[in-house]
């Protein structure tokens, strides 16, 4: 009697529409699935060099979504009556602009030639008169092109930010007429992503797709439908983060339509907080409560000092007080509170550890720091690989989260809160619901009124006066064990096992 063949390895694809390097959630899910014995493929935008170095056993597929459909509105902005002289298409604008630049260079070349090439006086006068007419004609053409170009750029800018009443009306009309399919009309960049990601997912043929965010969920559901039509079953897990309000009504309607189309089609839903899980259950009428999997670092030994830690990157000695703020820098995250507080905190330095050191808002913060005389105490440091974050931050004195009182900040603990904890840093957090409650319970930091610079100064001063009092909170093993990826990933792997069956 022949022995039964061994069960083939189950394949898991983790899909994000964002950049893989620096996506801590995607990397931690990949590590957990790989450790559990699944064959893991990470699918997302590049670059992914760091991802390949830190997880060499995981297959990485970089995807570059085009802009042929999503950028069509900008390339053909339909200027209408407001900008009647604007070029109708990007091709026309680019051609005319390039042609004008070429003619200017030719004119400059001709002027130089008239200066250096000897001609008889009558011919020289005739040549200069002709060049003068050409220059005058070029000046008129430059003015006309400049006017049309300015109107074209204004029309494009409006299409990039469709926030007028007419845009809102068009979005509502699409919602009423197209219903769940409105996203195709209102956000065609989603179709660009389908063209880029769809063939990759079809080629991977996973048994389960872990979709990070609602855009990835749509890609996963459509891939699962295609696979089912070919006789291959794919389970889909939707990993739902806190929802940040869309910038325009058009984007909000498109997001709502996409979620109504696909949210209930997921075979399992995970999210990052209990309160958010309840909101998702009600909002999308899910059949079961989402599984809560917080985005926490793995528990390790207390981080040792690093020669290339954040303090060393800022070129500061061990006695200089240093606070850190990690993550993207946007106004709603409250970095201006940190900058405005520096004049009142004397020798304290602040380091922003960011994914994009050249972000325009950082330039604004630097300008403000220069105006108030603290630019030498404000440092901008690029990201390090996700597994290295706690050790990298551990040489600082305080981790800060000065976020504003907005709904999407209220419900969950931010990833960087857990990273500060695993770096054994005291924290200073604003009084948003989840973070203030966790901090008061653990005793690992101080809470201040969001947006209140004076109260932020008080909280930072209290921590700097007695840092050992707050670091003692991390001496309790259960605190960091509770906030560890080893603990949080267990229910995720249980969900995988329920959907796919045991590995052996």
Tab-separated table of C-alpha atoms in Angstrom:
chain	number	residue	atom	x	y	z
A	1	UNK	CA	0.000	0.000	0.000
A	2	UNK	CA	1.440	3.336	-1.038
A	3	UNK	CA	2.109	5.845	1.704
A	4	UNK	CA	0.099	9.067	1.479
A	5	UNK	CA	2.058	11.902	-0.034
A	6	UNK	CA	3.109	14.762	2.210
A	7	UNK	CA	0.848	17.804	2.164
A	8	UNK	CA	2.267	20.547	-0.080
A	9	UNK	CA	3.479	23.719	1.605
A	10	UNK	CA	0.729	26.285	1.999
A	11	UNK	CA	1.508	29.607	0.351
A	12	UNK	CA	0.672	32.980	1.914
A	13	UNK	CA	0.902	36.264	0.012
A	14	UNK	CA	1.088	39.482	2.037
A	15	UNK	CA	-0.033	42.395	-0.107
A	16	UNK	CA	0.332	46.119	0.493
A	17	UNK	CA	-0.167	48.972	-1.942
A	18	UNK	CA	2.587	50.875	-0.125
A	19	UNK	CA	6.366	50.643	0.042
A	20	UNK	CA	7.682	47.429	1.562
A	21	UNK	CA	10.802	48.872	3.214
A	22	UNK	CA	9.628	50.459	6.442
A	23	UNK	CA	6.194	48.755	6.474
A	24	UNK	CA	6.494	47.213	9.931
A	25	UNK	CA	3.097	45.526	9.779
A	26	UNK	CA	3.844	43.713	6.519
A	27	UNK	CA	7.291	42.618	7.711
A	28	UNK	CA	6.041	41.332	11.064
A	29	UNK	CA	3.188	39.398	9.494
A	30	UNK	CA	5.645	37.890	7.014
A	31	UNK	CA	8.008	36.867	9.833
A	32	UNK	CA	5.197	35.246	11.820
A	33	UNK	CA	3.833	33.321	8.832
A	34	UNK	CA	7.306	32.186	7.804
A	35	UNK	CA	8.139	31.001	11.337
A	36	UNK	CA	4.885	29.055	11.402
A	37	UNK	CA	5.908	27.100	8.294
A	38	UNK	CA	4.065	28.880	5.489
A	39	UNK	CA	5.780	29.763	2.214
A	40	UNK	CA	5.562	33.559	2.270
A	41	UNK	CA	5.604	36.052	-0.580
A	42	UNK	CA	5.632	39.791	0.131
A	43	UNK	CA	4.021	41.863	-2.623
A	44	UNK	CA	4.293	45.651	-2.626
A	45	UNK	CA	5.987	48.711	-4.006
A	46	UNK	CA	9.752	49.066	-4.016
A	47	UNK	CA	12.328	49.708	-2.871
A	48	UNK	CA	12.597	46.449	-0.956
A	49	UNK	CA	16.371	46.019	-0.534
A	50	UNK	CA	16.169	46.224	3.265
A	51	UNK	CA	13.271	43.784	3.287
A	52	UNK	CA	15.315	41.243	1.359
A	53	UNK	CA	18.260	41.665	3.735
A	54	UNK	CA	16.243	41.298	6.934
A	55	UNK	CA	14.041	38.430	5.692
A	56	UNK	CA	16.058	36.517	3.085
A	57	UNK	CA	13.862	33.415	3.412
A	58	UNK	CA	10.767	35.367	2.284
A	59	UNK	CA	10.095	35.855	-1.427
A	60	UNK	CA	9.728	39.538	-2.327
A	61	UNK	CA	7.867	40.731	-5.416
A	62	UNK	CA	8.254	44.440	-6.106
A	63	UNK	CA	5.360	45.964	-8.021
A	64	UNK	CA	5.379	49.337	-9.769
A	65	UNK	CA	1.856	50.564	-10.430
A	66	UNK	CA	1.621	52.872	-13.428
A	67	UNK	CA	-0.388	56.064	-13.730
A	68	UNK	CA	-1.912	55.708	-17.182
A	69	UNK	CA	-5.455	55.732	-15.790
A	70	UNK	CA	-5.047	57.526	-12.484
A	71	UNK	CA	-3.158	60.460	-13.989
A	72	UNK	CA	-5.482	60.859	-16.970
A	73	UNK	CA	-7.436	63.631	-15.209
A	74	UNK	CA	-4.242	65.603	-14.724
A	75	UNK	CA	-2.877	65.027	-18.217
A	76	UNK	CA	-6.172	66.140	-19.779
A	77	UNK	CA	-7.563	68.619	-17.271
A	78	UNK	CA	-10.617	69.888	-19.230
A	79	UNK	CA	-10.053	73.552	-18.340
A	80	UNK	CA	-13.493	74.730	-19.475
A	81	UNK	CA	-14.616	78.351	-19.141
A	82	UNK	CA	-12.417	79.158	-16.151
A	83	UNK	CA	-9.141	78.626	-18.050
A	84	UNK	CA	-10.173	78.952	-21.707
A	85	UNK	CA	-6.627	79.381	-23.055
A	86	UNK	CA	-5.111	76.394	-21.225
A	87	UNK	CA	-3.556	73.572	-23.197
A	88	UNK	CA	-5.990	70.676	-23.409
A	89	UNK	CA	-3.438	67.915	-22.806
A	90	UNK	CA	-0.081	67.368	-21.140
A	91	UNK	CA	1.446	66.407	-24.491
A	92	UNK	CA	0.607	69.805	-25.980
A	93	UNK	CA	1.887	71.679	-22.934
A	94	UNK	CA	5.140	69.692	-22.818
A	95	UNK	CA	5.708	70.046	-26.586
A	96	UNK	CA	5.117	73.800	-26.628
A	97	UNK	CA	7.293	74.362	-23.568
A	98	UNK	CA	10.147	72.302	-25.025
A	99	UNK	CA	9.825	74.001	-28.421
A	100	UNK	CA	10.013	77.439	-26.804
A	101	UNK	CA	13.137	76.439	-24.854
A	102	UNK	CA	14.765	75.133	-28.049
A	103	UNK	CA	14.002	78.350	-29.956
A	104	UNK	CA	15.433	80.435	-27.119
A	105	UNK	CA	18.687	78.511	-27.307
A	106	UNK	CA	18.762	78.851	-31.084
A	107	UNK	CA	18.203	82.598	-30.724
A	108	UNK	CA	21.041	82.895	-28.216
A	109	UNK	CA	23.277	80.921	-30.560
A	110	UNK	CA	22.365	83.234	-33.467
A	111	UNK	CA	23.108	86.331	-31.370
A	112	UNK	CA	26.530	84.975	-30.476
A	113	UNK	CA	27.201	84.138	-34.107
A	114	UNK	CA	26.426	87.725	-35.146
A	115	UNK	CA	28.933	88.944	-32.577
A	116	UNK	CA	31.810	86.680	-33.587
A	117	UNK	CA	31.405	86.071	-37.317
A	118	UNK	CA	32.725	88.903	-39.531
A	119	UNK	CA	30.452	90.109	-42.361
A	120	UNK	CA	30.428	93.164	-44.613
A	121	UNK	CA	28.553	96.030	-42.970
A	122	UNK	CA	25.410	95.878	-45.189
A	123	UNK	CA	25.062	92.138	-44.659
A	124	UNK	CA	25.709	92.501	-40.940
A	125	UNK	CA	22.995	95.157	-40.611
A	126	UNK	CA	20.557	93.035	-42.606
A	127	UNK	CA	21.331	89.979	-40.469
A	128	UNK	CA	20.875	91.898	-37.232
A	129	UNK	CA	17.550	93.319	-38.408
A	130	UNK	CA	16.343	89.820	-39.249
A	131	UNK	CA	17.478	88.537	-35.870
A	132	UNK	CA	15.650	91.405	-34.171
A	133	UNK	CA	12.397	90.447	-35.898
A	134	UNK	CA	12.920	86.808	-34.927
A	135	UNK	CA	13.562	87.819	-31.316
A	136	UNK	CA	10.407	89.952	-31.257
A	137	UNK	CA	8.358	87.090	-32.667
A	138	UNK	CA	9.883	84.743	-30.083
A	139	UNK	CA	9.009	87.171	-27.297
A	140	UNK	CA	5.375	87.246	-28.415
A	141	UNK	CA	5.309	83.456	-28.655
A	142	UNK	CA	6.907	83.171	-25.198
A	143	UNK	CA	4.237	85.425	-23.696
A	144	UNK	CA	1.442	83.473	-25.362
A	145	UNK	CA	2.931	80.127	-24.331
A	146	UNK	CA	3.490	81.395	-20.799
A	147	UNK	CA	-0.141	82.509	-20.501
A	148	UNK	CA	-1.516	79.227	-21.815
A	149	UNK	CA	0.957	77.289	-19.678
A	150	UNK	CA	-0.064	79.135	-16.512
A	151	UNK	CA	-3.717	78.374	-17.181
A	152	UNK	CA	-2.871	74.744	-17.900
A	153	UNK	CA	-0.981	74.402	-14.606
A	154	UNK	CA	-3.856	75.980	-12.710
A	155	UNK	CA	-6.295	73.533	-14.306
A	156	UNK	CA	-4.039	70.587	-13.429
A	157	UNK	CA	-3.711	71.735	-9.827
A	158	UNK	CA	-7.474	71.878	-9.528
A	159	UNK	CA	-7.781	68.347	-10.909
A	160	UNK	CA	-5.197	67.151	-8.377
A	161	UNK	CA	-7.266	68.595	-5.531
A	162	UNK	CA	-10.898	68.174	-6.603
A	163	UNK	CA	-12.425	69.966	-3.631
A	164	UNK	CA	-14.790	72.518	-5.174
A	165	UNK	CA	-18.553	72.363	-4.777
A	166	UNK	CA	-18.856	71.200	-8.352
A	167	UNK	CA	-16.410	68.353	-7.645
A	168	UNK	CA	-18.409	67.365	-4.571
A	169	UNK	CA	-21.604	67.417	-6.605
A	170	UNK	CA	-20.037	65.215	-9.280
A	171	UNK	CA	-18.893	62.757	-6.608
A	172	UNK	CA	-22.376	62.544	-5.103
A	173	UNK	CA	-23.880	62.057	-8.545
A	174	UNK	CA	-21.474	59.179	-9.209
A	175	UNK	CA	-22.417	57.646	-5.863
A	176	UNK	CA	-26.127	57.818	-6.652
A	177	UNK	CA	-25.859	56.537	-10.217
A	178	UNK	CA	-23.086	53.970	-9.900
A	179	UNK	CA	-23.412	52.805	-6.300
A	180	UNK	CA	-20.667	50.357	-5.335
A	181	UNK	CA	-19.042	50.718	-8.745
A	182	UNK	CA	-18.444	54.453	-8.223
A	183	UNK	CA	-14.804	53.836	-7.267
A	184	UNK	CA	-14.001	52.932	-10.889
A	185	UNK	CA	-15.095	56.363	-12.029
A	186	UNK	CA	-13.832	58.391	-9.079
A	187	UNK	CA	-10.461	56.733	-8.436
A	188	UNK	CA	-9.114	55.092	-11.618
A	189	UNK	CA	-5.687	54.728	-9.968
A	190	UNK	CA	-7.214	51.617	-8.401
A	191	UNK	CA	-7.383	50.159	-11.897
A	192	UNK	CA	-3.699	51.005	-12.423
A	193	UNK	CA	-2.983	48.943	-9.303
A	194	UNK	CA	-5.089	46.078	-10.636
A	195	UNK	CA	-3.054	46.028	-13.844
A	196	UNK	CA	0.197	45.936	-11.814
A	197	UNK	CA	-0.738	43.599	-8.955
A	198	UNK	CA	-3.250	41.273	-10.577
A	199	UNK	CA	-0.814	39.278	-12.747
A	200	UNK	CA	1.637	38.962	-9.829
A	201	UNK	CA	-1.008	37.497	-7.512
A	202	UNK	CA	-2.216	35.180	-10.261
A	203	UNK	CA	1.343	33.910	-10.764
A	204	UNK	CA	2.006	33.366	-7.036
A	205	UNK	CA	-1.198	31.264	-6.670
A	206	UNK	CA	-1.312	31.640	-2.873
A	207	UNK	CA	-3.647	29.696	-0.636
A	208	UNK	CA	-4.192	32.803	1.490
A	209	UNK	CA	-3.786	36.514	0.808
A	210	UNK	CA	-3.221	38.838	3.744
A	211	UNK	CA	-4.340	42.246	2.441
A	212	UNK	CA	-3.048	45.313	4.278
A	213	UNK	CA	-5.656	48.053	3.862
A	214	UNK	CA	-8.820	48.349	1.812
A	215	UNK	CA	-7.084	48.972	-1.513
A	216	UNK	CA	-5.099	45.744	-1.127
A	217	UNK	CA	-8.309	43.997	-0.058
A	218	UNK	CA	-9.930	44.821	-3.404
A	219	UNK	CA	-6.910	43.405	-5.238
A	220	UNK	CA	-7.038	40.247	-3.115
A	221	UNK	CA	-10.760	39.595	-3.579
A	222	UNK	CA	-10.525	39.949	-7.351
A	223	UNK	CA	-7.482	37.639	-7.431
A	224	UNK	CA	-9.399	35.095	-5.351
A	225	UNK	CA	-12.338	35.201	-7.751
A	226	UNK	CA	-10.083	34.609	-10.742
A	227	UNK	CA	-8.371	31.740	-8.947
A	228	UNK	CA	-11.689	30.165	-7.988
A	229	UNK	CA	-12.755	30.311	-11.617
A	230	UNK	CA	-9.610	28.288	-12.404
A	231	UNK	CA	-10.322	25.743	-9.665
A	232	UNK	CA	-7.958	27.114	-6.980
A	233	UNK	CA	-9.301	28.314	-3.624
A	234	UNK	CA	-7.787	31.439	-2.002
A	235	UNK	CA	-8.710	32.635	1.485
A	236	UNK	CA	-8.550	36.401	2.005
A	237	UNK	CA	-7.692	38.118	5.296
A	238	UNK	CA	-8.310	41.854	5.457
A	239	UNK	CA	-5.972	43.738	7.793
A	240	UNK	CA	-7.910	46.936	8.538
A	241	UNK	CA	-5.954	49.905	9.992
A	242	UNK	CA	-7.589	52.974	11.564
A	243	UNK	CA	-9.278	54.874	8.777
A	244	UNK	CA	-7.856	58.315	8.073
A	245	UNK	CA	-10.368	60.761	6.540
A	246	UNK	CA	-9.973	61.257	2.809
A	247	UNK	CA	-8.630	64.589	1.586
A	248	UNK	CA	-11.632	65.319	-0.666
A	249	UNK	CA	-15.259	64.303	-1.002
A	250	UNK	CA	-14.399	62.574	-4.257
A	251	UNK	CA	-11.807	60.376	-2.528
A	252	UNK	CA	-14.161	59.668	0.384
A	253	UNK	CA	-16.966	58.488	-1.905
A	254	UNK	CA	-14.510	56.298	-3.836
A	255	UNK	CA	-13.220	54.722	-0.611
A	256	UNK	CA	-16.746	54.100	0.683
A	257	UNK	CA	-17.766	52.477	-2.589
A	258	UNK	CA	-14.670	50.246	-2.549
A	259	UNK	CA	-15.324	49.144	1.020
A	260	UNK	CA	-19.003	48.444	0.329
A	261	UNK	CA	-17.919	46.298	-2.592
A	262	UNK	CA	-15.316	44.185	-0.803
A	263	UNK	CA	-15.333	44.503	3.021
A	264	UNK	CA	-17.865	41.712	3.584
A	265	UNK	CA	-16.184	39.440	1.034
A	266	UNK	CA	-13.125	38.828	3.224
A	267	UNK	CA	-12.893	35.398	4.827
A	268	UNK	CA	-11.296	36.894	7.928
A	269	UNK	CA	-10.698	40.383	9.295
A	270	UNK	CA	-7.943	41.527	11.646
A	271	UNK	CA	-7.300	44.959	13.081
A	272	UNK	CA	-5.121	46.698	15.643
A	273	UNK	CA	-7.438	47.512	18.553
A	274	UNK	CA	-10.536	46.304	20.413
A	275	UNK	CA	-12.510	49.498	19.932
A	276	UNK	CA	-11.684	49.575	16.228
A	277	UNK	CA	-12.770	45.937	15.908
A	278	UNK	CA	-16.214	46.845	17.283
A	279	UNK	CA	-16.516	49.795	14.928
A	280	UNK	CA	-15.641	47.630	11.911
A	281	UNK	CA	-18.183	44.999	12.958
A	282	UNK	CA	-20.987	47.564	12.993
A	283	UNK	CA	-19.891	49.717	10.064
A	284	UNK	CA	-19.508	46.857	7.595
A	285	UNK	CA	-22.085	44.483	9.118
A	286	UNK	CA	-19.464	41.756	9.443
A	287	UNK	CA	-20.515	38.259	10.448
A	288	UNK	CA	-17.903	37.980	13.233
A	289	UNK	CA	-15.872	40.352	15.377
A	290	UNK	CA	-12.473	41.057	13.786
A	291	UNK	CA	-9.425	39.459	15.367
A	292	UNK	CA	-7.287	41.986	17.234
A	293	UNK	CA	-3.566	41.830	16.369
A	294	UNK	CA	-1.665	44.863	17.595
A	295	UNK	CA	1.396	45.935	15.628
A	296	UNK	CA	3.992	45.378	18.339
A	297	UNK	CA	7.745	44.629	18.075
A	298	UNK	CA	9.027	41.197	19.069
A	299	UNK	CA	10.204	40.905	22.650
A	300	UNK	CA	13.985	40.803	22.969
A	301	UNK	CA	16.595	41.327	25.644
A	302	UNK	CA	16.946	44.932	26.843
A	303	UNK	CA	18.555	46.854	23.956
A	304	UNK	CA	22.239	47.518	24.439
A	305	UNK	CA	23.788	50.833	23.520
A	306	UNK	CA	24.590	51.146	19.822
A	307	UNK	CA	27.451	53.045	18.311
A	308	UNK	CA	25.119	54.064	15.475
A	309	UNK	CA	22.004	54.757	17.564
A	310	UNK	CA	19.896	57.877	17.330
A	311	UNK	CA	22.093	59.751	19.805
A	312	UNK	CA	25.209	58.993	17.768
A	313	UNK	CA	23.433	60.009	14.549
A	314	UNK	CA	22.684	63.368	16.154
A	315	UNK	CA	26.325	63.629	17.354
A	316	UNK	CA	25.312	64.170	20.957
A	317	UNK	CA	27.116	63.156	24.106
A	318	UNK	CA	25.537	60.863	26.722
A	319	UNK	CA	24.658	63.741	29.069
A	320	UNK	CA	22.664	65.775	26.510
A	321	UNK	CA	18.892	65.221	26.971
A	322	UNK	CA	17.259	63.905	23.792
A	323	UNK	CA	13.665	63.172	22.860
A	324	UNK	CA	12.627	61.285	19.722
A	325	UNK	CA	9.579	61.438	17.476
A	326	UNK	CA	9.328	58.593	14.954
A	327	UNK	CA	7.139	58.133	11.905
A	328	UNK	CA	5.884	60.392	9.111
A	329	UNK	CA	5.690	64.055	10.056
A	330	UNK	CA	2.309	65.639	9.387
A	331	UNK	CA	0.496	68.501	11.159
A	332	UNK	CA	-2.048	66.200	12.825
A	333	UNK	CA	0.771	64.284	14.564
A	334	UNK	CA	1.710	67.403	16.519
A	335	UNK	CA	5.412	67.889	15.691
A	336	UNK	CA	4.985	71.657	15.874
A	337	UNK	CA	4.284	71.264	19.614
A	338	UNK	CA	7.751	69.756	19.996
A	339	UNK	CA	9.454	72.550	18.054
A	340	UNK	CA	7.595	75.327	19.882
A	341	UNK	CA	8.567	73.797	23.231
A	342	UNK	CA	12.312	73.708	22.589
A	343	UNK	CA	13.030	77.345	23.617
A	344	UNK	CA	11.489	76.572	27.026
A	345	UNK	CA	13.389	73.295	27.468
A	346	UNK	CA	16.866	74.871	27.257
A	347	UNK	CA	19.454	72.202	26.374
A	348	UNK	CA	16.991	69.506	25.251
A	349	UNK	CA	17.456	68.220	21.679
A	350	UNK	CA	14.727	66.699	19.501
A	351	UNK	CA	15.228	64.062	16.800
A	352	UNK	CA	12.617	63.300	14.148
A	353	UNK	CA	13.172	59.801	12.744
A	354	UNK	CA	11.319	59.914	9.435
A	355	UNK	CA	10.853	57.939	6.209
A	356	UNK	CA	11.301	61.045	4.039
A	357	UNK	CA	13.856	63.590	5.318
A	358	UNK	CA	13.040	65.893	2.386
A	359	UNK	CA	9.318	66.162	3.118
A	360	UNK	CA	8.053	69.763	2.642
A	361	UNK	CA	6.507	69.898	6.110
A	362	UNK	CA	9.885	69.122	7.661
A	363	UNK	CA	11.275	72.128	5.816
A	364	UNK	CA	8.562	74.244	7.463
A	365	UNK	CA	9.508	72.896	10.892
A	366	UNK	CA	13.169	73.657	10.276
A	367	UNK	CA	12.302	77.187	9.200
A	368	UNK	CA	10.254	77.680	12.351
A	369	UNK	CA	13.079	76.294	14.488
A	370	UNK	CA	15.466	78.794	12.876
A	371	UNK	CA	13.043	81.654	13.576
A	372	UNK	CA	12.893	80.855	17.290
A	373	UNK	CA	16.614	80.120	17.572
A	374	UNK	CA	16.577	76.350	18.181
A	375	UNK	CA	17.573	75.024	14.746
A	376	UNK	CA	20.803	73.534	16.171
A	377	UNK	CA	18.736	71.404	18.564
A	378	UNK	CA	16.403	69.968	15.923
A	379	UNK	CA	17.675	66.865	14.129
A	380	UNK	CA	16.187	64.891	11.228
A	381	UNK	CA	17.261	61.255	10.972
A	382	UNK	CA	16.206	58.727	8.283
A	383	UNK	CA	14.513	55.428	9.093
A	384	UNK	CA	16.432	52.300	10.012
A	385	UNK	CA	15.292	48.722	9.220
A	386	UNK	CA	12.189	47.750	11.201
A	387	UNK	CA	13.850	45.040	13.368
A	388	UNK	CA	16.479	47.554	14.519
A	389	UNK	CA	14.110	50.337	15.619
A	390	UNK	CA	13.931	49.691	19.409
A	391	UNK	CA	17.708	49.322	19.752
A	392	UNK	CA	18.246	52.395	17.570
A	393	UNK	CA	15.951	54.521	19.751
A	394	UNK	CA	17.184	53.210	23.096
A	395	UNK	CA	19.923	55.829	23.503
A	396	UNK	CA	17.328	58.631	23.687
A	397	UNK	CA	15.714	59.825	26.921
A	398	UNK	CA	12.043	60.235	25.918
A	399	UNK	CA	9.720	59.074	23.141
A	400	UNK	CA	6.945	61.526	22.277
A	401	UNK	CA	3.536	61.162	20.624
A	402	UNK	CA	1.987	64.653	20.575
A	403	UNK	CA	-0.914	63.746	18.246
A	404	UNK	CA	-3.983	65.939	18.001
A	405	UNK	CA	-7.475	65.106	19.195
A	406	UNK	CA	-8.792	63.480	16.028
A	407	UNK	CA	-11.022	60.368	15.842
A	408	UNK	CA	-8.469	58.118	14.151
A	409	UNK	CA	-5.902	58.870	16.888
A	410	UNK	CA	-8.313	57.953	19.693
A	411	UNK	CA	-8.955	54.247	19.211
A	412	UNK	CA	-5.594	52.440	19.082
A	413	UNK	CA	-2.064	52.606	20.403
A	414	UNK	CA	0.287	53.727	17.653
A	415	UNK	CA	3.029	51.361	16.499
A	416	UNK	CA	5.680	53.806	17.672
A	417	UNK	CA	4.235	53.697	21.198
A	418	UNK	CA	5.154	50.013	21.359
A	419	UNK	CA	8.540	50.709	19.770
A	420	UNK	CA	9.290	53.297	22.461
A	421	UNK	CA	8.289	50.739	25.095
A	422	UNK	CA	10.602	48.063	23.695
A	423	UNK	CA	13.373	50.679	23.615
A	424	UNK	CA	12.612	51.153	27.356
A	425	UNK	CA	11.943	54.858	26.819
A	426	UNK	CA	9.666	56.916	29.055
A	427	UNK	CA	6.902	58.417	26.914
A	428	UNK	CA	5.177	61.776	26.749
A	429	UNK	CA	1.807	61.450	25.009
A	430	UNK	CA	-1.134	63.725	24.325
A	431	UNK	CA	-4.440	63.050	26.046
A	432	UNK	CA	-6.028	61.015	23.254
A	433	UNK	CA	-8.074	58.181	24.678
A	434	UNK	CA	-6.112	54.986	24.027
A	435	UNK	CA	-2.572	56.275	24.625
A	436	UNK	CA	-3.357	58.298	27.723
A	437	UNK	CA	-5.200	55.355	29.312
A	438	UNK	CA	-2.326	52.934	28.584
A	439	UNK	CA	0.281	55.385	29.897
A	440	UNK	CA	-1.571	56.123	33.119
A	441	UNK	CA	-2.113	52.409	33.729
A	442	UNK	CA	1.488	51.370	33.029
A	443	UNK	CA	3.109	54.397	34.647
A	444	UNK	CA	5.698	54.641	31.862
A	445	UNK	CA	5.265	58.315	31.078
A	446	UNK	CA	3.328	61.571	31.322
A	447	UNK	CA	0.168	62.793	29.597
A	448	UNK	CA	-0.338	66.390	28.409
A	449	UNK	CA	-3.184	68.303	26.799
A	450	UNK	CA	-2.989	67.922	23.010
A	451	UNK	CA	-1.706	71.069	21.306
A	452	UNK	CA	-0.811	72.744	24.625
A	453	UNK	CA	2.883	73.648	24.424
A	454	UNK	CA	3.122	74.735	28.057
A	455	UNK	CA	1.650	71.467	29.283
A	456	UNK	CA	3.999	69.545	26.969
A	457	UNK	CA	6.934	71.390	28.564
A	458	UNK	CA	5.627	70.403	32.011
A	459	UNK	CA	5.320	66.734	31.029
A	460	UNK	CA	8.799	66.567	29.471
A	461	UNK	CA	10.302	68.319	32.496
A	462	UNK	CA	8.675	65.817	34.852
A	463	UNK	CA	10.188	62.891	32.946
A	464	UNK	CA	13.645	64.440	32.697
A	465	UNK	CA	13.635	65.165	36.431
A	466	UNK	CA	13.128	61.515	37.404
A	467	UNK	CA	13.480	59.193	34.387
A	468	UNK	CA	14.083	56.084	36.504
A	469	UNK	CA	10.576	56.374	37.922
A	470	UNK	CA	9.090	55.873	34.456
A	471	UNK	CA	11.600	53.303	33.180
A	472	UNK	CA	10.735	51.082	36.154
A	473	UNK	CA	7.435	50.301	34.448
A	474	UNK	CA	9.342	48.148	31.963
A	475	UNK	CA	10.915	46.067	34.732
A	476	UNK	CA	7.594	44.235	34.947
A	477	UNK	CA	8.064	41.411	32.479
A	478	UNK	CA	4.349	41.085	31.782
A	479	UNK	CA	4.115	44.642	30.407
A	480	UNK	CA	6.466	44.082	27.472
A	481	UNK	CA	5.353	40.477	27.032
A	482	UNK	CA	1.783	41.716	26.626
A	483	UNK	CA	3.022	44.297	24.095
A	484	UNK	CA	5.109	41.842	22.079
A	485	UNK	CA	4.728	40.363	18.596
A	486	UNK	CA	5.143	36.868	20.063
A	487	UNK	CA	1.895	37.449	21.954
A	488	UNK	CA	0.039	39.415	19.297
A	489	UNK	CA	0.828	37.120	16.350
A	490	UNK	CA	-0.682	34.053	18.059
A	491	UNK	CA	-4.331	34.920	17.231
A	492	UNK	CA	-3.311	35.768	13.665
A	493	UNK	CA	-1.772	32.333	13.162
A	494	UNK	CA	-4.847	30.774	14.769
A	495	UNK	CA	-6.957	32.555	12.170
A	496	UNK	CA	-4.729	31.231	9.384
A	497	UNK	CA	-5.087	27.713	10.781
A	498	UNK	CA	-8.888	28.014	10.918
A	499	UNK	CA	-9.012	29.139	7.304
A	500	UNK	CA	-6.383	26.785	5.852
A	501	UNK	CA	-6.340	23.895	8.274
A	502	UNK	CA	-3.294	22.686	10.192
A	503	UNK	CA	0.035	22.700	8.403
A	504	UNK	CA	0.656	19.015	9.192
